[in-house]
Amino acid sequence: MPCVGDWLNSPLSIVQGIFAQNVPNSDWEKKVTEYFKEKLKENNATNWVPSLNDVPVHYLKPNSLVKFRCMVQDMFDPEFYMGVYETVDPNTNARVLHFGKYRDMPECGPQQEIDLNSSLTVTSERQTFYCVPVPGESAWCHAYVSASQARVSPSTSYTPSRHKRSYEEDEDMDLHPSKQKEQHMGKSCCSGGDIHGCVEPKRLETEASAGHHVISPNCSPPLDLNFPLPGEKGPACLVKVYESWESFKVNDVLEVFGVLSVDPVLSIVNSEERDSSALDPMECMDTAEEQRVHSPPASLVPRIHVILAQKLQHINPLLPACLKEEESKTCEFVSNFMSELSPVRAELLGFLTHALLGDSLAAEYLILHLISTVYARRDVLPLGKFAVNLSGCPRSSAFTEHLYRLLQQLVPASFHLRMSIESMNHSRLIPRKDYTANRLVSGLLQLASNTSLLIDETQLEQGQLDTAGVHNVTALGNLITWQKVDYDFSYHRMEFPCNINVLITSEGRSLLPSDCQVHLQPHIIPPNMEEYMSSLLTAVLPSMLNKFRIYLSLLRLLDYSISDEVTKAVEEDFVEMRKNDPESVTADDLHKMLLVARFLSLSAGQTTLSRERWLRAKQLEALRKARLQQQKCVNGNEL
Amino acid sequence: AIPLDFDISSPLTYGTPSSRVEGTPRSGVRGTPVRQRPDLGSARKARQVDLHSDGLAEDIVATEQSLGQKLVIWGTDVNVASCKEKFQRFLQRFIDPLDKEDEDIGLDLNEPRYMQRLQEINMVGEPFLNVNCDHLRSFDENLYRQLICYPQEVIPTFDMAANEIFFDRYPDSILEHQIQVRPYNALKTRNMRNLNPEDIDQLITISGMVIRSSQLIPEMQEAFFRCQVCAFTTRVEIDRGRIAEPSVCKNCNTTHSMALIHNRSMFSDKQMIKLQESPEDMPAGQTPHTVALFAHNDLVDKVQPGDRVNVTGIYRAVPIRVNPRVSSVKSVYKTHIDVIHYRKTDSKRLHGVDEETEQKRFTEERVEMLKELSKKADIYERLSLALAPSIYEHEDIKKGILLQLFGGSRKDFTHTGRGNFRAEINILLCGDPGTSKSQLLQYVYNLVPRGQYTSGKGSSAVGLTAYVMKDPETRQLVLQTGALVLSDNGICCIDEFDKMNESTRSVLHEVMEQQTLSIAKAGIICQLNARTSILAAANPIESQWNPKKTTIENIQLPHTLLSRFDLIFLMLDPRDEAYDRRLARHLVSLYYQSEEKMEEEYMDMAVLRDYIAYARSYVNPRLGEEASQALIEAYVDMRKMGSGRGMVSAYPRQLESLIRLAEAHAKVRFSQRVDTIDVEEAKRLHREALKQSATDPRTGIVDISILTTGMSATARKRKEELAQALRKLIQSKGKAPSLKYQQLLDDLRAQSDTAVTKEMFEEALRALADEDFLTVTGKTVRLL
């Protein structure tokens, strides 16, 4: 393919070509998007595009086509730019028409000047999103993506040899230590093997990249890249959207294809402006801080001019990106997987049972929890959330820590929140608008849809929460009950709906609300928790692990219904239960049972509720309750 | 025309460098100086008015007299003379007796409005004429269009027109500078989000909230240079933010001898303000946009961060220079608005007038639709069903909350010395945990525009009321308002009311009856309005509602607070098969219906919201004759009911509650008069609520005094029993005419199986004394 290099390496020249052909009328813009859409449809073409998620910015060629999978963290104000403009050469008086789309700086030769008063100038509007990589994205997700495109990734011209090496799996890696680590990490996680191998380099890597940021040029105090979670790495990006930006929302996960712009002039603009702002009235408009945030050095925060953008339903790379489409390939994939669903479920149940120290009931509930998702909202009530409180967790042996590592291997994005007086009082959970810098300062709870949040309450001690702490705990409570986070805009609060799976581990009943409390009954207490857990993980075949991953992501996206017949049966059942024991069966219990029944059916790949499933759901609930009752008797605690 | 007139009449040169003759300030009409309008000029030159056009414009104007009316300003379709004439006609003739604005105090609406304004200017001496664009539009559509499209050219023309009329009328008047016309309410009022490149250089009005304002920036308008050799002076206009420093002295021809004299240069005030989209205008899930404003001269410091304002101004876009010294530019423009007029939207709230914007929100079709809806016979039921459809049944509670959303009529009795009567209805929900109380609260909070949601557990007295804070920037003390003040004219939802601590609850006393909040701290003493309805939810103290106890005993709240709630509902779990069945069906449907299907079934939340907003702002029912009679009867009945048993069963507070409820019900019907049916429903609802909350569990009788005096039935009963026991004890002692006090107490204690305190004993003695059974003198008890 001769043109591959063209549209990948210099997309702007293609745009220029289309622009030149169609210049008088304005439909050249449409033609450009169509052209790239076609190109990307070609077999595996998307894999050819280098991803900003994996390749460090300095290896990518400026003005080449890149892709970026990211979450919209903040939305800046719309910008007006010169969509079409004319340059004049003062000597020859030659006039040339240019387009300003997909670039930051106007194209203007040294002898030319931009004619600002030209009647051909068209002012257009674009929107800037501040995007960060999906927070809490699991290492396997990352590794899978880079592995899948590693070899086909086109060398980005100016450092071909180096580039190639960084993606070759087993070549010598003496040149770039950081890359070496990255690769190592990728390999170990992909194979699903050694946990230490997975975690250690990650930490090193963050340190290394943090260090890298500090020394990086012309940015004396390190710029806060505003990642929601601490210790995140990967580039933040200013994504410039040209079309239908109204459809994107904060916290949406996007995959964008666009032109990378790292023009060093962008950073120079800053420093220059800061020095000489005194006279020009236009430049004292923003505070220095605001400028720093809104036009950070391009080496740290590259710009992407979006040609195509797409909202992602999920971020699991093992699944086709869009499941709703009626494509034969997708259907095939789904039906193939469905046929082998029950063995996968059984395996997963076994795996989780071991992880939960032999408690199969808790494992069953954990599966239900992992495939839960908010599928609708009825006025204020979110439907389909299933926050589980796993009580009775052994406190001493870092059980939660290891449980989280296992979960990390299963879900595409997750975060482990260790609750303590200290962390509640000092960490920032709620995103807050910083009016001086005019940006949304991120908080831990700014997470993408379907992120798993593991709240560890076992480390909580007695103590006093201060105001911030109370707010944080309230925010967690609101998140669990209403699936929304009230962002702090200082003059008012604004509600952002979210869809986060919350799992709370605690000794007794959690102080946070939950939809369902399961008391853990360990059958085995392994003497060495760490060894036990890592051996569990190594025992699972990588292919099986991938199936687990597909299982959890896929089932979440299925539709579900209840037939009239079953509705009747459920109705009867409920009335009957109430008759026998009105004290203990309330509307709330019915809610819970219906939820359990829903996820139970889905977990078996059934999209309608059957009588058997309903009975099984009832049975599970009864078992769970009996356990709680028992616990209550033991401790004399109130529920 | 005389040359002087020519100079002013050229709008293009007005306020631009070429218009300024050396030796300014130059006199305008009869001693009143012209003042530059930086809000119109300066920043824009880069785009259209280049040197050619300046010359061109002068040509046009110069030749205008000969060519008559056909010439227009370069690049526009504005003809200065006709434009001026039209505007003068507008000023002289515009009358709209129907359009009443709250600024129109002291205006005769049947006289030309703007002529009265000019008169006001003459008296007050503030040379600004605010012109409502809406008026202009109804007067002359074309002129309005020109104003919107070419504000930069048209507004100076308006200025001239206004000045001519003014100085014609008041020739002796001397103003600080010439009158400046400030149009506002450009009907192209838009949401910040809708601004697009087409709006550049047009007159726009947008609303938003000020989030930041810069310090005052002195902007040089005219630099003053003096030659250091010969002391020759010269003035140089600022062009595009730059001073062209004269390199050669014109007088002595010395090069580089001119020095800038700062304190003789002219500066104008300027301020940068950031405006953020108002939260109401924002689509869900996006962050608010901001836009920069430049305020000039006297508009500086007119607004503070936190103010809600409507801004009218000219939208500008300026290319950004990569480097100030090089002419190359970035492809991005910086945008801002040059402010011409501010209108604070929330300052009016202080006067108790509902926001104009809020009233304007309804289009005619919408109002028609709402009125149509109000005529339906079952509107009350319909609305109550639409309220929180996901919560099953509890119809009376929903009806109560619905009435709360509408509220009573506001009455003012200040002239008779009673102050404002509370029009807001307060509701308390108590009941078992898990009966969707919080969900109901959340729903209400989401429904009303000015709602606040707090939890009793997490709020402190200051969080609810207000606190004084030192502003980190200005070092001034500022009052930060809490939830109750913020929900003024709205509803404050307080969850876990029972968990609130004593001191926090005490602030509610004032709010819930007087509807004000008094603050005295850190040198700030003030009374804030807190006309808020309170919707509270409380859990029983024993986590499960104990049906054997009274409401007070169950929730452990002071009766002083409880009596301030108009309606107290119990949300208990009904135990009834049919109910269970319906509930089950309802819940099951939640778990598989798709979202769209659910929407269809119920009234839209937006319709409900508009319906309530409309009723709240336009319907203000008064009691009809029949209704008054019915209310009187109802009250007398309530009083009678208790008097049979020797207790007071209703207080004026209950009557007030009834009136409020009846008014709210009339509002639901969009009726301006309270009728008997309203009173009937109010009575029914009130009775229902009482039946739930004030029933004495021992006797099963509704007893209002449980709520009003806090004396629980048990306590009353125990007192009675003790008195009887004491009587029996005394009677069993036989004929002894007098008994020892201590002896009697000991005997009673020995006999009783519960602890008897001295107070209880004395109370029993007093009760018996009241029955004329005995008298107590000192330490002896005498039988009668």
PDB file of C-alpha atoms in Angstrom, chain A residues 491-493, chain B residues 206-211 275-281 302-311 342-349 355 357-358 449-450 452 486:
ATOM      1  CA  TYR A 491     -20.598  28.695  44.141  1.00  0.00           C
ATOM      2  CA  HIS A 492     -22.756  25.708  43.487  1.00  0.00           C
ATOM      3  CA  ARG A 493     -22.479  21.974  43.170  1.00  0.00           C
TER       4      ARG A 493
ATOM      5  CA  ILE B 206     -25.916  36.457  27.740  1.00  0.00           C
ATOM      6  CA  SER B 207     -26.537  35.411  31.274  1.00  0.00           C
ATOM      7  CA  GLY B 208     -24.127  33.811  33.632  1.00  0.00           C
ATOM      8  CA  MET B 209     -22.378  33.960  36.905  1.00  0.00           C
ATOM      9  CA  VAL B 210     -19.310  36.049  37.653  1.00  0.00           C
ATOM     10  CA  ILE B 211     -16.549  33.811  38.882  1.00  0.00           C
ATOM     11  CA  LEU B 275     -18.313  34.878  33.411  1.00  0.00           C
ATOM     12  CA  GLN B 276     -19.410  31.294  33.765  1.00  0.00           C
ATOM     13  CA  GLU B 277     -22.517  29.761  32.359  1.00  0.00           C
ATOM     14  CA  SER B 278     -25.334  29.589  34.875  1.00  0.00           C
ATOM     15  CA  PRO B 279     -25.818  26.087  36.182  1.00  0.00           C
ATOM     16  CA  GLU B 280     -29.405  25.976  34.899  1.00  0.00           C
ATOM     17  CA  ASP B 281     -28.333  26.476  31.305  1.00  0.00           C
ATOM     18  CA  LYS B 302     -20.001  46.831  39.315  1.00  0.00           C
ATOM     19  CA  VAL B 303     -20.158  43.093  39.814  1.00  0.00           C
ATOM     20  CA  GLN B 304     -18.575  40.750  42.293  1.00  0.00           C
ATOM     21  CA  PRO B 305     -17.696  37.095  41.972  1.00  0.00           C
ATOM     22  CA  GLY B 306     -20.784  35.039  42.655  1.00  0.00           C
ATOM     23  CA  ASP B 307     -23.231  37.537  41.147  1.00  0.00           C
ATOM     24  CA  ARG B 308     -25.667  36.336  38.569  1.00  0.00           C
ATOM     25  CA  VAL B 309     -25.772  38.834  35.750  1.00  0.00           C
ATOM     26  CA  ASN B 310     -27.191  39.407  32.313  1.00  0.00           C
ATOM     27  CA  VAL B 311     -24.507  41.029  30.258  1.00  0.00           C
ATOM     28  CA  TYR B 342     -24.893  44.744  33.241  1.00  0.00           C
ATOM     29  CA  ARG B 343     -28.074  43.616  34.760  1.00  0.00           C
ATOM     30  CA  LYS B 344     -27.862  41.684  37.968  1.00  0.00           C
ATOM     31  CA  THR B 345     -30.470  39.010  38.066  1.00  0.00           C
ATOM     32  CA  ASP B 346     -30.308  38.074  41.658  1.00  0.00           C
ATOM     33  CA  SER B 347     -30.258  41.495  43.243  1.00  0.00           C
ATOM     34  CA  LYS B 348     -33.952  41.612  42.686  1.00  0.00           C
ATOM     35  CA  ARG B 349     -34.459  38.716  44.937  1.00  0.00           C
ATOM     36  CA  GLU B 355     -36.972  36.943  38.869  1.00  0.00           C
ATOM     37  CA  THR B 357     -36.019  35.797  33.759  1.00  0.00           C
ATOM     38  CA  GLU B 358     -37.930  33.129  35.548  1.00  0.00           C
ATOM     39  CA  PRO B 449     -34.756  24.949  41.063  1.00  0.00           C
ATOM     40  CA  ARG B 450     -33.615  26.264  44.380  1.00  0.00           C
ATOM     41  CA  GLN B 452     -30.796  22.165  48.918  1.00  0.00           C
ATOM     42  CA  LEU B 486     -29.423  29.285  49.730  1.00  0.00           C
TER      43      LEU B 486
END
